[in-house]
Coordinates of C-alpha atoms in Angstrom, one line a residue:
X1 CA 2.9 -101.5 -12.0
X2 CA 6.5 -100.7 -13.0
X3 CA 9.0 -103.5 -12.8
X4 CA 10.6 -103.7 -9.4
X5 CA 13.7 -105.7 -8.3
X6 CA 13.1 -109.0 -6.4
X7 CA 16.6 -109.0 -4.9
X8 CA 18.9 -106.3 -3.6
X9 CA 21.5 -105.4 -6.3
X10 CA 23.3 -102.1 -7.2
X11 CA 20.3 -100.7 -9.1
X12 CA 18.0 -101.4 -6.1
X13 CA 20.5 -99.6 -3.8
X14 CA 20.4 -96.7 -6.2
X15 CA 16.6 -96.7 -6.3
X16 CA 16.4 -96.9 -2.5
X17 CA 18.6 -94.0 -1.9
X18 CA 16.6 -91.9 -4.3
X19 CA 13.3 -92.9 -2.8
X20 CA 14.6 -92.3 0.7
X21 CA 15.7 -88.8 -0.2
X22 CA 12.3 -88.1 -1.6
X23 CA 10.6 -89.4 1.5
X24 CA 12.8 -87.4 3.8
X25 CA 12.2 -84.3 1.7
X26 CA 8.5 -84.6 2.2
X27 CA 8.8 -85.3 5.9
X28 CA 11.6 -82.9 6.7
X29 CA 9.6 -80.1 8.2
X30 CA 7.5 -82.4 10.2
X31 CA 10.5 -84.2 11.6
X32 CA 12.2 -80.8 12.4
X33 CA 9.1 -79.7 14.2
X34 CA 9.1 -82.7 16.6
X35 CA 12.8 -82.6 17.3
X36 CA 13.0 -82.4 21.1
X37 CA 15.7 -84.9 22.1
X38 CA 18.6 -84.8 22.8
X39 CA 18.6 -81.1 22.0
X40 CA 15.5 -79.3 20.8
X41 CA 17.2 -77.5 18.0
X42 CA 14.6 -78.3 15.3
X43 CA 17.0 -79.7 12.6
X44 CA 16.8 -83.5 12.8
X45 CA 14.7 -83.8 9.6
X46 CA 17.1 -81.5 7.7
X47 CA 20.2 -83.4 9.1
X48 CA 18.8 -86.7 8.0
X49 CA 17.9 -85.3 4.5
X50 CA 21.5 -84.0 4.1
X51 CA 23.0 -87.3 5.2
X52 CA 21.0 -89.3 2.7
X53 CA 21.6 -86.7 0.0
X54 CA 25.3 -87.3 0.4
X55 CA 24.8 -91.1 0.3
X56 CA 22.6 -90.8 -2.8
X57 CA 25.2 -88.6 -4.5
X58 CA 28.0 -91.0 -3.8
X59 CA 26.0 -93.9 -5.4
X60 CA 25.1 -91.8 -8.4
X61 CA 28.8 -91.0 -8.8
X62 CA 29.6 -94.7 -8.9
X63 CA 27.0 -95.3 -11.6
X64 CA 28.3 -92.3 -13.6
X65 CA 31.9 -93.6 -13.4
X66 CA 30.8 -97.0 -14.7
X67 CA 28.8 -95.4 -17.5
X68 CA 31.8 -93.3 -18.5
X69 CA 34.4 -96.1 -18.4
X70 CA 32.5 -99.3 -19.3
X71 CA 32.6 -100.2 -23.0
X72 CA 32.9 -103.6 -24.7
X73 CA 36.3 -105.0 -24.2
X74 CA 37.3 -102.5 -21.6
X75 CA 37.2 -103.3 -17.8
X76 CA 35.4 -100.7 -15.6
X77 CA 38.7 -99.5 -14.2
X78 CA 40.7 -99.7 -17.5
X79 CA 41.4 -97.1 -20.1
X80 CA 39.1 -96.3 -23.0
X81 CA 40.4 -97.7 -26.3
X82 CA 40.3 -96.4 -29.8
X83 CA 39.4 -99.9 -31.2
X84 CA 36.2 -100.6 -33.1
X85 CA 33.0 -101.1 -31.0
X86 CA 31.2 -103.6 -33.2
X87 CA 28.4 -104.1 -30.8
X88 CA 28.2 -100.5 -29.6
X89 CA 28.9 -99.3 -26.1
X90 CA 27.6 -101.5 -23.3
X91 CA 27.3 -100.1 -19.8
X92 CA 28.6 -102.4 -17.1
X93 CA 26.7 -101.6 -13.9
X94 CA 28.6 -101.4 -10.6
X95 CA 28.4 -104.4 -8.3
X96 CA 26.4 -104.6 -5.1
X97 CA 29.6 -104.1 -3.1
X98 CA 30.5 -101.0 -5.1
X99 CA 27.0 -99.5 -4.5
X100 CA 26.7 -100.2 -0.8
X101 CA 30.3 -99.1 -0.1
X102 CA 29.6 -95.8 -1.9
X103 CA 26.3 -95.4 0.0
X104 CA 28.0 -95.9 3.3
X105 CA 31.0 -93.7 2.5
X106 CA 28.7 -90.9 1.2
X107 CA 26.6 -91.0 4.4
X108 CA 29.7 -91.0 6.6
X109 CA 31.3 -88.0 5.1
X110 CA 28.0 -86.1 4.8
X111 CA 26.5 -87.0 8.2
X112 CA 24.8 -84.2 10.0
X113 CA 23.8 -84.0 13.6
X114 CA 23.2 -86.8 16.1
X115 CA 20.6 -88.7 14.1
X116 CA 22.4 -88.3 10.8
X117 CA 25.5 -89.7 12.3
X118 CA 23.6 -92.7 13.6
X119 CA 21.9 -93.2 10.3
X120 CA 25.4 -93.2 8.6
X121 CA 26.4 -96.0 10.9
X122 CA 23.2 -98.0 10.2
X123 CA 24.1 -97.8 6.5
X124 CA 27.7 -98.7 7.1
X125 CA 26.6 -101.7 9.1
X126 CA 24.4 -102.9 6.2
X127 CA 27.3 -102.3 3.8
X128 CA 29.6 -104.4 5.9
X129 CA 27.4 -107.4 5.4
X130 CA 26.2 -106.8 1.8
X131 CA 29.8 -106.1 0.5
X132 CA 31.3 -109.1 2.4
X133 CA 30.9 -111.3 -0.7
X134 CA 32.5 -109.1 -3.4
X135 CA 31.7 -111.6 -6.1
X136 CA 28.0 -111.5 -5.5
X137 CA 25.9 -109.3 -7.7
X138 CA 22.8 -109.4 -5.4
X139 CA 21.4 -110.6 -2.1
X140 CA 18.0 -112.0 -1.2
X141 CA 15.7 -111.9 1.8
X142 CA 18.0 -113.7 4.3
X143 CA 20.9 -111.5 3.2
X144 CA 18.8 -108.4 3.9
X145 CA 17.7 -109.7 7.3
X146 CA 21.3 -110.2 8.3
X147 CA 22.3 -106.7 7.1
X148 CA 19.5 -105.0 9.1
X149 CA 20.5 -106.9 12.2
X150 CA 24.2 -106.0 11.9
X151 CA 23.2 -102.4 11.1
X152 CA 21.2 -102.0 14.3
X153 CA 23.9 -103.6 16.4
X154 CA 26.6 -101.4 14.9
X155 CA 24.7 -98.2 15.5
X156 CA 24.1 -99.1 19.1
X157 CA 27.8 -99.8 19.6
X158 CA 28.7 -96.4 18.1
X159 CA 26.7 -94.4 20.7
X160 CA 28.6 -93.9 24.0
X161 CA 25.4 -94.1 26.2
X162 CA 22.5 -95.6 24.3
X163 CA 19.0 -94.4 25.3
X164 CA 15.8 -96.3 24.7
X165 CA 13.0 -94.5 23.0
X166 CA 15.3 -93.1 20.3
X167 CA 16.3 -94.1 16.7
X168 CA 18.4 -96.9 18.2
X169 CA 15.2 -98.5 19.6
X170 CA 13.4 -98.2 16.3
X171 CA 16.4 -99.7 14.4
X172 CA 16.6 -102.7 16.8
X173 CA 12.8 -103.3 16.5
X174 CA 13.1 -103.2 12.7
X175 CA 15.9 -105.8 12.8
X176 CA 13.9 -108.0 15.3
X177 CA 10.8 -107.9 13.1
X178 CA 12.9 -108.6 9.9
X179 CA 14.5 -111.6 11.6
X180 CA 11.2 -113.4 11.8
X181 CA 10.2 -112.7 8.2
X182 CA 10.5 -115.6 5.7
X183 CA 10.5 -114.6 2.1
X184 CA 12.1 -112.3 -0.5
X185 CA 13.4 -108.8 0.1
X186 CA 10.0 -107.2 -0.2
X187 CA 8.7 -109.4 2.7
X188 CA 11.7 -108.7 4.8
X189 CA 11.6 -104.9 4.1
X190 CA 7.9 -104.7 4.9
X191 CA 8.4 -106.6 8.2
X192 CA 11.2 -104.2 9.2
X193 CA 9.1 -101.2 8.3
X194 CA 6.1 -102.4 10.4
X195 CA 8.3 -103.3 13.3
X196 CA 9.9 -99.8 13.1
X197 CA 6.5 -98.1 13.0
X198 CA 5.3 -100.0 16.1
X199 CA 8.5 -99.2 18.0
X200 CA 8.2 -95.5 17.0
X201 CA 4.6 -95.3 18.3
X202 CA 5.9 -96.6 21.7
X203 CA 8.8 -94.1 22.0
X204 CA 6.8 -91.6 24.1
X205 CA 6.3 -94.2 26.8
X206 CA 10.1 -94.9 26.9
X207 CA 11.4 -91.3 27.0
X208 CA 9.7 -88.9 29.4
X209 CA 10.6 -85.8 27.3
X210 CA 8.8 -87.2 24.3
X211 CA 5.7 -87.9 26.4
X212 CA 5.7 -84.4 27.9
X213 CA 5.9 -82.8 24.5
X214 CA 3.4 -85.2 22.9
X215 CA 5.7 -86.4 20.2
X216 CA 7.5 -89.5 18.9
X217 CA 11.3 -89.6 18.5
X218 CA 12.3 -87.4 15.5
X219 CA 15.3 -89.6 14.5
X220 CA 13.1 -92.7 14.7
X221 CA 10.5 -91.0 12.5
X222 CA 13.2 -90.4 9.9
X223 CA 14.3 -94.0 10.0
X224 CA 10.7 -95.1 9.4
X225 CA 10.7 -92.9 6.3
X226 CA 13.9 -94.5 5.1
X227 CA 12.5 -98.1 5.6
X228 CA 9.3 -97.1 3.9
X229 CA 11.4 -96.2 0.9
X230 CA 13.0 -99.6 1.1
X231 CA 9.6 -101.2 0.9
X232 CA 8.7 -99.0 -2.1
X233 CA 12.0 -100.1 -3.8
X234 CA 10.8 -103.8 -3.8
X235 CA 7.1 -103.3 -4.3
X236 CA 6.8 -100.2 -6.4
X237 CA 4.3 -98.7 -3.9
X238 CA 4.8 -96.7 -0.7
X239 CA 3.6 -98.8 2.2
X240 CA 0.0 -98.2 3.3
X241 CA -0.4 -96.8 6.8
X242 CA -2.1 -99.3 9.1
X243 CA -2.7 -99.6 12.8
X244 CA -3.4 -96.9 15.4
X245 CA -2.4 -93.3 15.0
X246 CA 0.3 -91.9 17.3
X247 CA 0.8 -88.3 18.5
X248 CA 3.6 -86.5 16.8
X249 CA 2.9 -82.9 17.7
X250 CA 2.2 -81.1 20.9
X251 CA -1.1 -79.9 19.6
X252 CA -4.2 -82.1 20.1
X253 CA -4.1 -83.3 16.5
X254 CA -3.1 -87.0 16.2
X255 CA -1.3 -87.9 13.0
X256 CA -0.4 -91.1 11.3
X257 CA 3.2 -92.1 10.7
X258 CA 3.2 -91.6 7.0
X259 CA 5.9 -90.8 4.5
X260 CA 4.3 -87.6 3.3
X261 CA 3.8 -86.1 6.7
X262 CA 0.0 -86.1 6.5
X263 CA -2.5 -85.9 9.3
X264 CA -5.0 -88.7 9.8
X265 CA -7.6 -86.7 8.0
X266 CA -5.4 -86.4 4.9
X267 CA -4.3 -82.8 5.4
X268 CA -0.7 -81.6 5.9
X269 CA 0.9 -82.0 9.2
X270 CA 1.3 -78.6 11.0
X271 CA 5.0 -78.7 11.0
X272 CA 5.4 -75.3 12.5
X273 CA 3.3 -76.0 15.6
X274 CA 5.2 -75.1 18.7
X275 CA 6.5 -77.9 20.9
X276 CA 7.2 -77.3 24.6
X277 CA 9.9 -79.4 26.2
X278 CA 11.8 -79.3 29.5
X279 CA 15.3 -78.0 29.6
X280 CA 18.5 -78.4 31.5
X281 CA 21.6 -76.4 31.3
X282 CA 23.4 -78.6 28.8
X283 CA 26.6 -78.2 26.7
X284 CA 26.8 -75.0 24.7
X285 CA 28.3 -76.4 21.4
X286 CA 27.8 -79.2 18.9
X287 CA 31.1 -80.3 17.4
X288 CA 31.3 -82.6 14.4
X289 CA 34.3 -83.5 12.3
X290 CA 35.7 -86.2 10.1
X291 CA 38.8 -87.9 11.5
X292 CA 41.6 -89.9 9.9
X293 CA 42.9 -92.1 12.7
X294 CA 43.5 -95.7 13.6
X295 CA 41.3 -97.8 15.9
X296 CA 43.5 -97.5 18.9
X297 CA 43.6 -93.7 18.8
X298 CA 39.8 -93.6 18.3
X299 CA 39.3 -95.7 21.4
X300 CA 41.2 -93.2 23.4
X301 CA 39.3 -90.3 21.7
X302 CA 36.0 -91.8 22.8
X303 CA 37.1 -91.9 26.4
X304 CA 38.3 -88.3 26.3
X305 CA 35.2 -86.9 24.5
X306 CA 32.9 -88.9 26.8
X307 CA 34.4 -87.0 29.8
X308 CA 34.0 -83.6 28.0
X309 CA 30.3 -83.8 27.1
X310 CA 27.4 -85.9 26.0
X311 CA 25.5 -87.1 22.9
X312 CA 28.8 -88.8 21.8
X313 CA 28.6 -90.8 18.6
X314 CA 31.7 -92.0 16.8
X315 CA 31.0 -93.9 13.6
X316 CA 33.1 -95.3 10.8
X317 CA 36.2 -97.5 10.5
X318 CA 39.0 -98.4 8.1
X319 CA 40.9 -95.2 9.1
X320 CA 38.0 -92.7 8.5
X321 CA 35.5 -91.7 11.3
X322 CA 32.7 -89.2 11.8
X323 CA 32.8 -87.7 15.3
X324 CA 29.8 -86.0 16.9
X325 CA 29.6 -84.6 20.5
X326 CA 28.0 -81.9 22.5
X327 CA 30.4 -80.0 24.7
X328 CA 31.0 -76.7 26.6
X329 CA 34.6 -76.5 25.4
X330 CA 34.6 -76.8 21.6
X331 CA 38.3 -76.2 21.4
X332 CA 39.1 -79.1 23.7
X333 CA 36.9 -81.4 21.5
X334 CA 38.8 -80.4 18.4
X335 CA 42.1 -80.7 20.1
X336 CA 41.3 -84.2 21.2
X337 CA 40.7 -85.0 17.5
X338 CA 44.1 -83.5 16.6
X339 CA 45.8 -85.7 19.2
X340 CA 44.0 -88.8 17.8
X341 CA 44.7 -88.1 14.1
X342 CA 43.8 -85.6 11.4
X343 CA 40.4 -83.9 11.9
X344 CA 38.8 -82.0 9.0
X345 CA 35.5 -80.6 7.8
X346 CA 35.0 -79.4 11.4
X347 CA 31.6 -77.9 12.1
X348 CA 31.0 -76.1 15.5
X349 CA 27.5 -75.0 16.2
X350 CA 26.6 -72.8 19.2
X351 CA 23.3 -73.8 20.6
X352 CA 21.1 -70.7 20.7
X353 CA 18.8 -69.6 23.5
X354 CA 15.9 -71.5 21.9
X355 CA 17.8 -74.8 21.9
X356 CA 17.5 -77.0 25.0
X357 CA 18.9 -80.2 26.4
X358 CA 15.9 -82.0 27.6
X359 CA 16.1 -83.6 31.0
X360 CA 15.6 -80.7 33.4
X361 CA 12.6 -78.9 35.0
X362 CA 12.0 -75.5 33.3
X363 CA 9.4 -75.5 30.5
X364 CA 9.7 -73.2 27.6
X365 CA 8.9 -73.2 23.8
X366 CA 11.8 -74.3 21.6
X367 CA 10.5 -73.8 18.1
X368 CA 11.0 -70.0 18.2
X369 CA 14.0 -68.9 16.2
X370 CA 16.7 -66.6 17.5
X371 CA 16.4 -63.1 16.1
X372 CA 19.9 -62.9 14.7
X373 CA 23.0 -65.0 14.1
X374 CA 26.3 -64.8 12.4
X375 CA 27.5 -67.6 10.1
X376 CA 31.3 -67.5 9.2
X377 CA 33.7 -69.5 7.1
X378 CA 37.0 -70.0 9.0
X379 CA 40.3 -71.5 7.8
X380 CA 41.4 -73.2 10.9
X381 CA 40.4 -75.0 14.1
X382 CA 41.6 -72.3 16.4
X383 CA 39.6 -69.6 14.6
X384 CA 36.6 -71.9 14.6
X385 CA 36.8 -72.0 18.3
X386 CA 37.3 -68.2 18.6
X387 CA 34.3 -67.5 16.3
X388 CA 32.1 -70.1 18.1
X389 CA 32.9 -68.6 21.5
X390 CA 31.7 -65.3 20.1
X391 CA 28.4 -67.0 19.2
X392 CA 28.9 -67.6 15.5
X393 CA 28.0 -70.7 13.6
X394 CA 31.1 -71.8 11.7
X395 CA 32.0 -73.6 8.6
X396 CA 35.6 -74.9 8.4
X397 CA 37.4 -74.4 5.1
X398 CA 40.4 -76.7 4.8
X399 CA 43.3 -75.6 2.5
X400 CA 42.3 -76.5 -1.0
X401 CA 38.8 -77.6 0.0
X402 CA 36.5 -74.6 0.0
X403 CA 33.0 -75.2 1.2
X404 CA 30.2 -75.5 -1.3
X405 CA 27.1 -73.3 -1.2
X406 CA 25.1 -76.2 0.2
X407 CA 27.4 -76.3 3.2
X408 CA 26.8 -72.6 3.8
X409 CA 23.0 -73.0 3.5
X410 CA 23.2 -75.9 6.0
X411 CA 25.1 -73.6 8.4
X412 CA 22.4 -70.9 8.0
X413 CA 19.8 -73.5 8.8
X414 CA 21.7 -74.6 11.9
X415 CA 22.0 -71.1 13.1
X416 CA 18.2 -71.2 13.4
X417 CA 17.6 -67.5 13.2
X418 CA 15.3 -65.0 11.5
X419 CA 18.2 -62.8 10.5
X420 CA 21.7 -64.0 9.5
X421 CA 24.9 -62.1 8.8
X422 CA 27.1 -64.2 6.5
X423 CA 30.9 -63.8 6.6
X424 CA 32.6 -65.7 3.7
X425 CA 36.1 -64.5 4.8
X426 CA 37.6 -65.4 1.4
X427 CA 37.4 -63.4 -1.8
X428 CA 37.1 -66.7 -3.8
X429 CA 33.9 -67.6 -1.9
X430 CA 32.1 -64.4 -3.0
X431 CA 29.9 -66.2 -5.5
X432 CA 29.4 -69.3 -3.4
X433 CA 28.3 -67.2 -0.5
X434 CA 25.9 -65.1 -2.7
X435 CA 24.3 -68.3 -3.9
X436 CA 23.9 -69.6 -0.4
X437 CA 22.4 -66.3 0.8
X438 CA 19.9 -66.4 -2.1
X439 CA 18.9 -69.9 -1.3
X440 CA 18.4 -69.1 2.4
X441 CA 16.2 -66.1 1.5
X442 CA 13.9 -68.4 -0.4
X443 CA 13.5 -70.3 2.9
X444 CA 12.3 -67.1 4.7
X445 CA 15.6 -66.1 6.4
X446 CA 16.8 -62.5 6.1
X447 CA 20.4 -62.7 5.1
X448 CA 23.1 -60.0 4.7
X449 CA 26.3 -61.0 3.0
X450 CA 29.3 -58.9 4.1
X451 CA 32.1 -59.5 1.6
X452 CA 34.9 -60.2 4.0
X453 CA 38.0 -61.4 2.2
X454 CA 40.0 -62.7 5.2
X455 CA 39.2 -64.2 8.6
X456 CA 40.9 -61.2 10.2
X457 CA 38.3 -58.9 8.6
X458 CA 35.6 -61.3 10.0
X459 CA 37.1 -60.9 13.4
X460 CA 36.8 -57.2 13.1
X461 CA 33.2 -57.4 12.0
X462 CA 32.3 -59.8 14.8
X463 CA 33.9 -57.5 17.4
X464 CA 31.3 -54.8 16.7
X465 CA 28.3 -57.1 16.2
X466 CA 25.4 -56.1 18.4
X467 CA 22.3 -58.3 18.1
X468 CA 20.2 -55.7 19.9
X469 CA 20.6 -53.1 17.2
X470 CA 18.4 -52.9 14.2
X471 CA 19.5 -55.4 11.5
X472 CA 20.5 -52.8 9.0
X473 CA 22.5 -50.8 11.5
X474 CA 24.3 -53.9 12.7
X475 CA 25.2 -54.9 9.2
X476 CA 26.5 -51.4 8.4
X477 CA 28.7 -51.3 11.5
X478 CA 30.1 -54.8 10.8
X479 CA 30.7 -53.9 7.1
X480 CA 32.5 -50.7 8.1
X481 CA 34.7 -52.5 10.6
X482 CA 35.6 -55.2 8.1
X483 CA 36.3 -52.7 5.4
X484 CA 38.6 -50.7 7.7
X485 CA 40.8 -53.7 8.3
X486 CA 43.7 -54.4 5.9
X487 CA 44.7 -58.0 5.7
X488 CA 47.8 -60.0 4.9
X489 CA 49.1 -63.5 4.7
X490 CA 52.5 -65.1 5.0
X491 CA 52.8 -68.4 3.2
X492 CA 55.2 -70.7 1.4
X493 CA 55.3 -70.6 -2.4
X494 CA 54.4 -74.0 -3.9
X495 CA 56.1 -73.4 -7.3
X496 CA 57.9 -70.9 -9.4
X497 CA 55.7 -68.0 -10.7
X498 CA 55.5 -64.4 -11.6
X499 CA 54.2 -62.1 -8.9
X500 CA 53.7 -58.3 -8.3
X501 CA 56.9 -58.4 -6.4
X502 CA 58.9 -60.3 -9.0
X503 CA 59.7 -64.0 -9.7
X504 CA 59.4 -66.4 -6.7
X505 CA 60.8 -69.9 -6.5
X506 CA 59.2 -72.9 -4.9
X507 CA 59.9 -72.7 -1.1
X508 CA 60.2 -68.9 -1.0
X509 CA 58.3 -67.1 1.8
X510 CA 55.6 -64.8 0.3
X511 CA 54.0 -61.9 2.0
X512 CA 50.6 -61.0 0.5
X513 CA 48.9 -57.7 1.3
X514 CA 45.2 -57.4 0.4
X515 CA 45.6 -60.5 -1.9
X516 CA 48.7 -59.4 -3.9
X517 CA 52.3 -60.6 -3.3
X518 CA 54.2 -57.6 -1.8
X519 CA 57.3 -59.3 -0.3
X520 CA 59.4 -62.3 -1.3
X521 CA 61.8 -63.6 1.3
X522 CA 63.6 -66.6 2.7
X523 CA 62.8 -66.2 6.4
X524 CA 59.3 -66.4 7.8
X525 CA 59.8 -63.9 10.6
X526 CA 61.7 -61.4 8.5
X527 CA 59.1 -61.5 5.8
X528 CA 56.3 -61.1 8.3
X529 CA 58.0 -58.1 9.9
X530 CA 58.4 -56.5 6.5
X531 CA 54.8 -57.0 5.6
X532 CA 53.7 -55.6 9.0
X533 CA 55.8 -52.5 8.6
X534 CA 54.3 -51.8 5.1
X535 CA 50.8 -52.1 6.5
X536 CA 51.4 -49.9 9.6
X537 CA 53.1 -47.2 7.5
X538 CA 49.6 -46.2 6.5
X539 CA 48.5 -46.0 10.1
X540 CA 46.6 -48.4 12.4
X541 CA 45.3 -48.9 15.9
X542 CA 45.1 -52.6 16.3
X543 CA 47.2 -55.5 14.9
X544 CA 45.7 -59.0 14.8
X545 CA 48.0 -62.0 14.4
X546 CA 46.6 -65.5 13.7
X547 CA 49.3 -68.1 13.8
X548 CA 49.2 -71.3 11.7
X549 CA 50.4 -74.5 13.2
X550 CA 53.7 -74.4 11.2
X551 CA 54.6 -70.8 12.1
X552 CA 57.8 -70.4 14.1
X553 CA 57.1 -70.4 17.8
X554 CA 58.9 -67.1 18.4
X555 CA 57.3 -65.1 15.7
X556 CA 54.4 -63.7 17.7
X557 CA 56.7 -62.4 20.5
X558 CA 59.1 -60.9 17.9
X559 CA 56.3 -59.0 16.0
X560 CA 54.6 -57.8 19.2
X561 CA 58.0 -56.4 20.4
X562 CA 58.6 -54.6 17.1
X563 CA 55.1 -53.1 17.2
X564 CA 55.7 -51.8 20.8
X565 CA 59.1 -50.3 19.8
X566 CA 58.1 -48.6 16.5
X567 CA 54.4 -47.8 16.7
X568 CA 53.1 -46.2 19.9
X569 CA 49.5 -46.7 20.8
X570 CA 49.1 -49.7 18.5
X571 CA 47.8 -52.8 20.3
X572 CA 48.5 -56.4 19.3
X573 CA 46.3 -59.4 19.8
X574 CA 47.4 -63.0 19.0
X575 CA 45.3 -66.0 18.2
X576 CA 46.2 -69.6 17.4
X577 CA 44.7 -70.6 14.1
X578 CA 45.7 -74.2 13.9
X579 CA 45.8 -75.9 10.4
X580 CA 44.8 -72.9 8.4
X581 CA 47.0 -73.1 5.3
X582 CA 48.8 -69.8 5.7
X583 CA 51.7 -69.6 8.2
X584 CA 50.4 -66.3 9.5
X585 CA 47.4 -64.1 9.0
X586 CA 47.7 -60.4 9.8
X587 CA 45.0 -57.8 10.2
X588 CA 45.5 -54.0 10.8
X589 CA 42.5 -51.9 11.8

């Protein structure tokens, strides 16, 4: 048997994260298949996996930083020296506090969905206890017991309206079982795991929708996998499954709660089996964002979001929060975040016809994917709302922080469709979007990438999107509409540079047409008017203006009036883009 840690230190945290990621990877499809509460959108397993993947990545980054910076005679945060290393380099590992803080932060910024957000708070609750004594290199069984208790309590406090029979119940049961365990970390971890398994088996009796579907809670199932990985961290072996089997699928097969998602007879769990649940008319959108705000503002935000929708979970602290809510008015949820502080990494998902809030009376299958969906990258909160209202799944790109291919793949998964049209809306995202499309195709999704270079081209494509058409015909129509739309941006120069229009100075107003600087000016409105005149000189039928939050308040009225005066039969439509980087986006069709 390989050597295993007897106490929880930084290396054990690293091992736990890796094993938890492997366990969720094996169980992901099974957990997705039993996801019926609070919304039957079939992505809980994927969301938990992505949350832990972010946590594990953050821990690995801490170890990599220490490996790069730690040499004899040099503190972990000091500079490398050119002096002799008589004993050779020696890697100083991170402390327990370093590792658990990284784990919690990674989970917080990478949390996906309702269960992923709650898991992030569970890990944060553990970190608050384990990092309290910054001088300690490790903790023992009693320390782990205390961390599990605080984690369960913190997660319950983060949920606006806790419901029994969910991951919260499983977490509390794990903490209760651990509190009665006397021994080292392995004993405590095993007790928590067994307590969680027993609580998970009881969830159908606590939540009617689970009982009707013949499944256990998906989030709780994921937590059992994570706790099983904790047992394996301290024992070197995955915990053996004992006790009675519990139903996890709507079919008559009864399967054990095991980390590999196997049936009681040893075969693979039929993850694709359909699950029928009951549906009510619930909120249309899932809204998630990170928020920089103080505690007082977040308290007000909780009250406002609670009045807007349901499934509200707000986790975090120390100025950084992860906000999750289901609402009908996605824009209002984002605007509430803007009032509270600075929201970013905003993700708005439109629940498709196969997704259901699960407390009503109409029975229908929920595992069937939508036929077609649109996934779009958008540069501002206002456009995210616009695209979402049109039925698109959005990925927000903050200025200077373009999304990675993994975020686009995640959005394709959230769209939950057989066919997906991907709109990158940025020339710089061409290769990133192509990589995401290729990955999605390996997962059985038919993806068409339309190389839109601006959000206004995406708006034009979305305007002619018709899901009832054949896929190829729809893609051709959307591509044609995007290609027929010229695009421009008005922005502020950040530094002196050479451009196609001459030398610009920092602070100059730049007008870019189709990606190249065409106008350099000192006034935003005058520069925008010059850009628009150049674009319309080649003809046009429709002008689209997307205003950034720092654009002059009168610019839209001024440009609309100029178009009416000078260009007959040309219509103008104006949208609020929010914090989108550019002062103004212009599209001419």
